[in-house]
JSON list of C-alpha atoms in Angstrom, two decimals:
[
{"chain": "M", "resi": 1, "resn": "MET", "atom": "CA", "xyz": [18.98, -1.13, -3.62]},
{"chain": "M", "resi": 2, "resn": "GLU", "atom": "CA", "xyz": [19.49, -2.90, -0.36]},
{"chain": "M", "resi": 3, "resn": "LYS", "atom": "CA", "xyz": [22.64, -4.98, 0.00]},
{"chain": "M", "resi": 4, "resn": "ASN", "atom": "CA", "xyz": [20.78, -8.25, -0.64]},
{"chain": "M", "resi": 5, "resn": "GLN", "atom": "CA", "xyz": [19.13, -6.82, -3.77]},
{"chain": "M", "resi": 6, "resn": "GLY", "atom": "CA", "xyz": [22.29, -7.51, -5.77]},
{"chain": "M", "resi": 7, "resn": "ASN", "atom": "CA", "xyz": [22.02, -11.14, -4.70]},
{"chain": "M", "resi": 8, "resn": "ILE", "atom": "CA", "xyz": [18.36, -11.27, -5.74]},
{"chain": "M", "resi": 9, "resn": "LEU", "atom": "CA", "xyz": [19.03, -9.63, -9.11]},
{"chain": "M", "resi": 10, "resn": "LEU", "atom": "CA", "xyz": [21.99, -11.88, -9.95]},
{"chain": "M", "resi": 11, "resn": "LYS", "atom": "CA", "xyz": [20.02, -15.02, -9.05]},
{"chain": "M", "resi": 12, "resn": "LYS", "atom": "CA", "xyz": [17.18, -13.81, -11.31]},
{"chain": "M", "resi": 13, "resn": "LEU", "atom": "CA", "xyz": [19.70, -13.32, -14.10]},
{"chain": "M", "resi": 14, "resn": "LEU", "atom": "CA", "xyz": [21.24, -16.77, -13.73]},
{"chain": "M", "resi": 15, "resn": "LEU", "atom": "CA", "xyz": [17.81, -18.41, -13.65]},
{"chain": "M", "resi": 16, "resn": "SER", "atom": "CA", "xyz": [16.69, -16.44, -16.71]},
{"chain": "M", "resi": 17, "resn": "PHE", "atom": "CA", "xyz": [19.51, -17.97, -18.78]},
{"chain": "M", "resi": 18, "resn": "SER", "atom": "CA", "xyz": [17.57, -21.24, -18.68]},
{"chain": "M", "resi": 19, "resn": "GLU", "atom": "CA", "xyz": [14.40, -19.47, -19.83]},
{"chain": "M", "resi": 20, "resn": "SER", "atom": "CA", "xyz": [15.15, -17.21, -22.82]},
{"chain": "M", "resi": 21, "resn": "ALA", "atom": "CA", "xyz": [17.28, -14.36, -24.07]},
{"chain": "M", "resi": 22, "resn": "GLU", "atom": "CA", "xyz": [14.22, -12.13, -23.80]},
{"chain": "M", "resi": 23, "resn": "ASP", "atom": "CA", "xyz": [13.96, -12.91, -20.09]},
{"chain": "M", "resi": 24, "resn": "VAL", "atom": "CA", "xyz": [17.66, -12.13, -19.65]},
{"chain": "M", "resi": 25, "resn": "VAL", "atom": "CA", "xyz": [17.61, -8.70, -21.28]},
{"chain": "M", "resi": 26, "resn": "LYS", "atom": "CA", "xyz": [14.51, -7.64, -19.31]},
{"chain": "M", "resi": 27, "resn": "LEU", "atom": "CA", "xyz": [16.83, -7.45, -16.30]},
{"chain": "M", "resi": 28, "resn": "PHE", "atom": "CA", "xyz": [19.03, -4.79, -17.95]},
{"chain": "M", "resi": 29, "resn": "ASN", "atom": "CA", "xyz": [18.50, -1.07, -18.49]},
{"chain": "M", "resi": 30, "resn": "GLU", "atom": "CA", "xyz": [18.22, -0.10, -22.17]},
{"chain": "M", "resi": 31, "resn": "ASP", "atom": "CA", "xyz": [21.55, 1.77, -22.05]},
{"chain": "M", "resi": 32, "resn": "ALA", "atom": "CA", "xyz": [23.39, -0.95, -20.10]},
{"chain": "M", "resi": 33, "resn": "VAL", "atom": "CA", "xyz": [27.00, -1.80, -20.89]},
{"chain": "M", "resi": 34, "resn": "ILE", "atom": "CA", "xyz": [28.03, -5.46, -20.96]},
{"chain": "M", "resi": 35, "resn": "GLU", "atom": "CA", "xyz": [31.69, -6.46, -20.94]},
{"chain": "M", "resi": 36, "resn": "PHE", "atom": "CA", "xyz": [33.48, -9.75, -21.56]},
{"chain": "M", "resi": 37, "resn": "PRO", "atom": "CA", "xyz": [37.17, -8.85, -21.02]},
{"chain": "M", "resi": 38, "resn": "TYR", "atom": "CA", "xyz": [38.36, -12.26, -22.28]},
{"chain": "M", "resi": 39, "resn": "ALA", "atom": "CA", "xyz": [36.10, -12.45, -25.33]},
{"chain": "M", "resi": 40, "resn": "ALA", "atom": "CA", "xyz": [38.93, -11.80, -27.79]},
{"chain": "M", "resi": 41, "resn": "SER", "atom": "CA", "xyz": [40.80, -14.90, -26.60]},
{"chain": "M", "resi": 42, "resn": "ALA", "atom": "CA", "xyz": [37.71, -16.99, -27.39]},
{"chain": "M", "resi": 43, "resn": "GLY", "atom": "CA", "xyz": [37.39, -15.62, -30.93]},
{"chain": "M", "resi": 44, "resn": "PHE", "atom": "CA", "xyz": [35.16, -12.62, -30.27]},
{"chain": "M", "resi": 45, "resn": "PRO", "atom": "CA", "xyz": [37.28, -9.43, -30.38]},
{"chain": "M", "resi": 46, "resn": "ASP", "atom": "CA", "xyz": [34.14, -7.36, -31.03]},
{"chain": "M", "resi": 47, "resn": "ARG", "atom": "CA", "xyz": [32.41, -8.56, -27.84]},
{"chain": "M", "resi": 48, "resn": "ARG", "atom": "CA", "xyz": [34.75, -7.10, -25.22]},
{"chain": "M", "resi": 49, "resn": "LYS", "atom": "CA", "xyz": [32.32, -4.23, -24.60]},
{"chain": "M", "resi": 50, "resn": "ILE", "atom": "CA", "xyz": [28.82, -4.37, -26.07]},
{"chain": "M", "resi": 51, "resn": "ASN", "atom": "CA", "xyz": [25.38, -2.81, -25.84]},
{"chain": "M", "resi": 52, "resn": "LEU", "atom": "CA", "xyz": [22.14, -4.57, -24.92]},
{"chain": "M", "resi": 53, "resn": "ASN", "atom": "CA", "xyz": [21.12, -5.30, -28.53]},
{"chain": "M", "resi": 54, "resn": "THR", "atom": "CA", "xyz": [24.41, -7.06, -29.30]},
{"chain": "M", "resi": 55, "resn": "TYR", "atom": "CA", "xyz": [24.22, -8.91, -25.98]},
{"chain": "M", "resi": 56, "resn": "PHE", "atom": "CA", "xyz": [20.73, -10.15, -26.84]},
{"chain": "M", "resi": 57, "resn": "LYS", "atom": "CA", "xyz": [21.90, -11.49, -30.21]},
{"chain": "M", "resi": 58, "resn": "HIS", "atom": "CA", "xyz": [24.92, -13.16, -28.57]},
{"chain": "M", "resi": 59, "resn": "ILE", "atom": "CA", "xyz": [23.00, -14.98, -25.85]},
{"chain": "M", "resi": 60, "resn": "ASN", "atom": "CA", "xyz": [19.96, -15.70, -28.02]},
{"chain": "M", "resi": 61, "resn": "ALA", "atom": "CA", "xyz": [22.18, -17.76, -30.31]},
{"chain": "M", "resi": 62, "resn": "GLY", "atom": "CA", "xyz": [24.33, -19.26, -27.57]},
{"chain": "M", "resi": 63, "resn": "LEU", "atom": "CA", "xyz": [21.64, -20.32, -25.12]},
{"chain": "M", "resi": 64, "resn": "LYS", "atom": "CA", "xyz": [19.95, -22.47, -27.77]},
{"chain": "M", "resi": 65, "resn": "ASN", "atom": "CA", "xyz": [23.06, -24.65, -27.74]},
{"chain": "M", "resi": 66, "resn": "MET", "atom": "CA", "xyz": [23.45, -24.99, -23.97]},
{"chain": "M", "resi": 67, "resn": "LEU", "atom": "CA", "xyz": [21.25, -27.81, -22.67]},
{"chain": "M", "resi": 68, "resn": "ASN", "atom": "CA", "xyz": [20.40, -27.91, -18.96]},
{"chain": "M", "resi": 69, "resn": "LEU", "atom": "CA", "xyz": [22.33, -24.74, -18.16]},
{"chain": "M", "resi": 70, "resn": "ASN", "atom": "CA", "xyz": [22.56, -24.57, -14.40]},
{"chain": "M", "resi": 71, "resn": "PHE", "atom": "CA", "xyz": [24.37, -22.32, -11.92]},
{"chain": "M", "resi": 72, "resn": "SER", "atom": "CA", "xyz": [25.49, -23.15, -8.41]},
{"chain": "M", "resi": 73, "resn": "ASP", "atom": "CA", "xyz": [27.77, -21.86, -5.67]},
{"chain": "M", "resi": 74, "resn": "ILE", "atom": "CA", "xyz": [26.45, -18.32, -6.23]},
{"chain": "M", "resi": 75, "resn": "ARG", "atom": "CA", "xyz": [28.10, -15.72, -4.01]},
{"chain": "M", "resi": 76, "resn": "VAL", "atom": "CA", "xyz": [27.47, -11.98, -4.15]},
{"chain": "M", "resi": 77, "resn": "TYR", "atom": "CA", "xyz": [29.65, -9.41, -2.40]},
{"chain": "M", "resi": 78, "resn": "PRO", "atom": "CA", "xyz": [28.28, -5.88, -1.95]},
{"chain": "M", "resi": 79, "resn": "MET", "atom": "CA", "xyz": [30.89, -3.17, -2.35]},
{"chain": "M", "resi": 80, "resn": "GLU", "atom": "CA", "xyz": [31.16, -0.03, -0.30]},
{"chain": "M", "resi": 81, "resn": "LYS", "atom": "CA", "xyz": [29.79, 2.00, -3.19]},
{"chain": "M", "resi": 82, "resn": "LYS", "atom": "CA", "xyz": [26.03, 1.77, -3.25]},
{"chain": "M", "resi": 83, "resn": "ASP", "atom": "CA", "xyz": [24.59, -0.58, -5.89]},
{"chain": "M", "resi": 84, "resn": "GLU", "atom": "CA", "xyz": [27.94, -2.11, -6.92]},
{"chain": "M", "resi": 85, "resn": "TYR", "atom": "CA", "xyz": [28.76, -5.79, -6.48]},
{"chain": "M", "resi": 86, "resn": "TRP", "atom": "CA", "xyz": [31.27, -8.53, -7.17]},
{"chain": "M", "resi": 87, "resn": "ALA", "atom": "CA", "xyz": [29.96, -12.07, -7.55]},
{"chain": "M", "resi": 88, "resn": "GLU", "atom": "CA", "xyz": [31.05, -15.63, -8.28]},
{"chain": "M", "resi": 89, "resn": "ALA", "atom": "CA", "xyz": [29.13, -18.57, -9.71]},
{"chain": "M", "resi": 90, "resn": "HIS", "atom": "CA", "xyz": [29.74, -21.98, -11.20]},
{"chain": "M", "resi": 91, "resn": "GLY", "atom": "CA", "xyz": [27.90, -22.89, -14.40]},
{"chain": "M", "resi": 92, "resn": "GLU", "atom": "CA", "xyz": [27.40, -26.19, -16.20]},
{"chain": "M", "resi": 93, "resn": "ALA", "atom": "CA", "xyz": [25.65, -27.27, -19.40]},
{"chain": "M", "resi": 94, "resn": "VAL", "atom": "CA", "xyz": [25.81, -29.77, -22.22]},
{"chain": "M", "resi": 95, "resn": "ILE", "atom": "CA", "xyz": [26.69, -28.24, -25.59]},
{"chain": "M", "resi": 96, "resn": "THR", "atom": "CA", "xyz": [24.20, -29.69, -28.05]},
{"chain": "M", "resi": 97, "resn": "SER", "atom": "CA", "xyz": [26.35, -29.25, -31.17]},
{"chain": "M", "resi": 98, "resn": "THR", "atom": "CA", "xyz": [29.28, -31.21, -29.70]},
{"chain": "M", "resi": 99, "resn": "GLY", "atom": "CA", "xyz": [27.58, -33.31, -27.01]},
{"chain": "M", "resi": 100, "resn": "LEU", "atom": "CA", "xyz": [30.32, -32.26, -24.60]},
{"chain": "M", "resi": 101, "resn": "SER", "atom": "CA", "xyz": [29.91, -31.08, -21.02]},
{"chain": "M", "resi": 102, "resn": "TYR", "atom": "CA", "xyz": [30.76, -27.47, -20.27]},
{"chain": "M", "resi": 103, "resn": "ALA", "atom": "CA", "xyz": [31.76, -26.28, -16.80]},
{"chain": "M", "resi": 104, "resn": "GLN", "atom": "CA", "xyz": [32.90, -22.77, -15.97]},
{"chain": "M", "resi": 105, "resn": "ASP", "atom": "CA", "xyz": [33.62, -20.63, -12.94]},
{"chain": "M", "resi": 106, "resn": "TYR", "atom": "CA", "xyz": [32.57, -17.03, -13.42]},
{"chain": "M", "resi": 107, "resn": "VAL", "atom": "CA", "xyz": [33.48, -13.81, -11.66]},
{"chain": "M", "resi": 108, "resn": "MET", "atom": "CA", "xyz": [31.17, -10.88, -12.26]},
{"chain": "M", "resi": 109, "resn": "TYR", "atom": "CA", "xyz": [31.22, -7.21, -11.44]},
{"chain": "M", "resi": 110, "resn": "PHE", "atom": "CA", "xyz": [27.94, -5.35, -11.77]},
{"chain": "M", "resi": 111, "resn": "LYS", "atom": "CA", "xyz": [26.37, -2.00, -11.08]},
{"chain": "M", "resi": 112, "resn": "VAL", "atom": "CA", "xyz": [22.64, -1.62, -10.58]},
{"chain": "M", "resi": 113, "resn": "SER", "atom": "CA", "xyz": [20.36, 1.29, -11.40]},
{"chain": "M", "resi": 114, "resn": "ASN", "atom": "CA", "xyz": [16.55, 1.30, -11.19]},
{"chain": "M", "resi": 115, "resn": "ASN", "atom": "CA", "xyz": [16.64, -2.32, -9.93]},
{"chain": "M", "resi": 116, "resn": "LYS", "atom": "CA", "xyz": [18.25, -3.47, -13.19]},
{"chain": "M", "resi": 117, "resn": "PHE", "atom": "CA", "xyz": [21.77, -4.08, -14.43]},
{"chain": "M", "resi": 118, "resn": "GLN", "atom": "CA", "xyz": [23.44, -0.91, -15.67]},
{"chain": "M", "resi": 119, "resn": "HIS", "atom": "CA", "xyz": [26.96, -2.29, -16.06]},
{"chain": "M", "resi": 120, "resn": "TYR", "atom": "CA", "xyz": [27.74, -6.00, -16.16]},
{"chain": "M", "resi": 121, "resn": "LYS", "atom": "CA", "xyz": [31.27, -7.36, -16.55]},
{"chain": "M", "resi": 122, "resn": "GLU", "atom": "CA", "xyz": [31.86, -11.11, -16.70]},
{"chain": "M", "resi": 123, "resn": "TYR", "atom": "CA", "xyz": [35.23, -12.83, -16.34]},
{"chain": "M", "resi": 124, "resn": "TRP", "atom": "CA", "xyz": [35.76, -16.46, -17.36]},
{"chain": "M", "resi": 125, "resn": "ASP", "atom": "CA", "xyz": [38.48, -18.82, -18.51]},
{"chain": "M", "resi": 126, "resn": "PRO", "atom": "CA", "xyz": [38.20, -19.24, -22.30]},
{"chain": "M", "resi": 127, "resn": "VAL", "atom": "CA", "xyz": [39.73, -22.75, -22.32]},
{"chain": "M", "resi": 128, "resn": "PRO", "atom": "CA", "xyz": [36.70, -24.75, -21.03]},
{"chain": "M", "resi": 129, "resn": "GLY", "atom": "CA", "xyz": [34.43, -23.05, -23.55]},
{"chain": "M", "resi": 130, "resn": "LEU", "atom": "CA", "xyz": [36.79, -23.57, -26.45]},
{"chain": "M", "resi": 131, "resn": "LYS", "atom": "CA", "xyz": [37.08, -27.27, -25.56]},
{"chain": "M", "resi": 132, "resn": "SER", "atom": "CA", "xyz": [33.33, -27.80, -25.14]},
{"chain": "M", "resi": 133, "resn": "PHE", "atom": "CA", "xyz": [32.16, -25.66, -28.05]},
{"chain": "M", "resi": 134, "resn": "GLY", "atom": "CA", "xyz": [34.59, -27.18, -30.54]},
{"chain": "M", "resi": 135, "resn": "GLY", "atom": "CA", "xyz": [37.34, -24.55, -30.71]},
{"chain": "M", "resi": 136, "resn": "THR", "atom": "CA", "xyz": [37.22, -20.96, -31.89]},
{"chain": "M", "resi": 137, "resn": "HIS", "atom": "CA", "xyz": [35.22, -21.72, -35.03]},
{"chain": "M", "resi": 138, "resn": "GLY", "atom": "CA", "xyz": [32.76, -23.88, -33.11]},
{"chain": "M", "resi": 139, "resn": "SER", "atom": "CA", "xyz": [32.25, -21.11, -30.57]},
{"chain": "M", "resi": 140, "resn": "GLN", "atom": "CA", "xyz": [31.72, -18.56, -33.31]},
{"chain": "M", "resi": 141, "resn": "ASP", "atom": "CA", "xyz": [29.21, -20.85, -35.04]},
{"chain": "M", "resi": 142, "resn": "ILE", "atom": "CA", "xyz": [27.27, -21.33, -31.79]},
{"chain": "M", "resi": 143, "resn": "PHE", "atom": "CA", "xyz": [27.20, -17.70, -30.66]},
{"chain": "M", "resi": 144, "resn": "GLU", "atom": "CA", "xyz": [26.59, -16.20, -34.10]},
{"chain": "M", "resi": 145, "resn": "SER", "atom": "CA", "xyz": [23.90, -18.62, -35.28]},
{"chain": "M", "resi": 146, "resn": "ASP", "atom": "CA", "xyz": [20.53, -17.15, -36.20]},
{"chain": "M", "resi": 147, "resn": "SER", "atom": "CA", "xyz": [18.62, -20.40, -35.86]}
]
């Protein structure tokens, strides 16, 4: 990938969150690894390192509860190693189950293979989510819902 390809791919990913979970996972290789290092502190100890199927279930449930999800201030930093990037973005949404606004600053590390995400690691502060989603149990209800 060219250096700006990481920027293009990340922007596609962030836009796809407002479309559907299916659109999100299309941007990942089948054997991709997704990591949320702070997931345990938000009530998800089993989501620190997950596969694409678990990721799909997680975001499929969660995105349904995040109205007007929007990302801004997107910055992508190519690393010296080919196809590896660090990135930052700001996200905002309204959580439908609580009616509260959610705002988060994200830091992401990702590795690309075959023009798709091969490894995606997302860092975030658990406090804004816990406040907006209604605490640990509210977060679990939102991200584990089947409806």
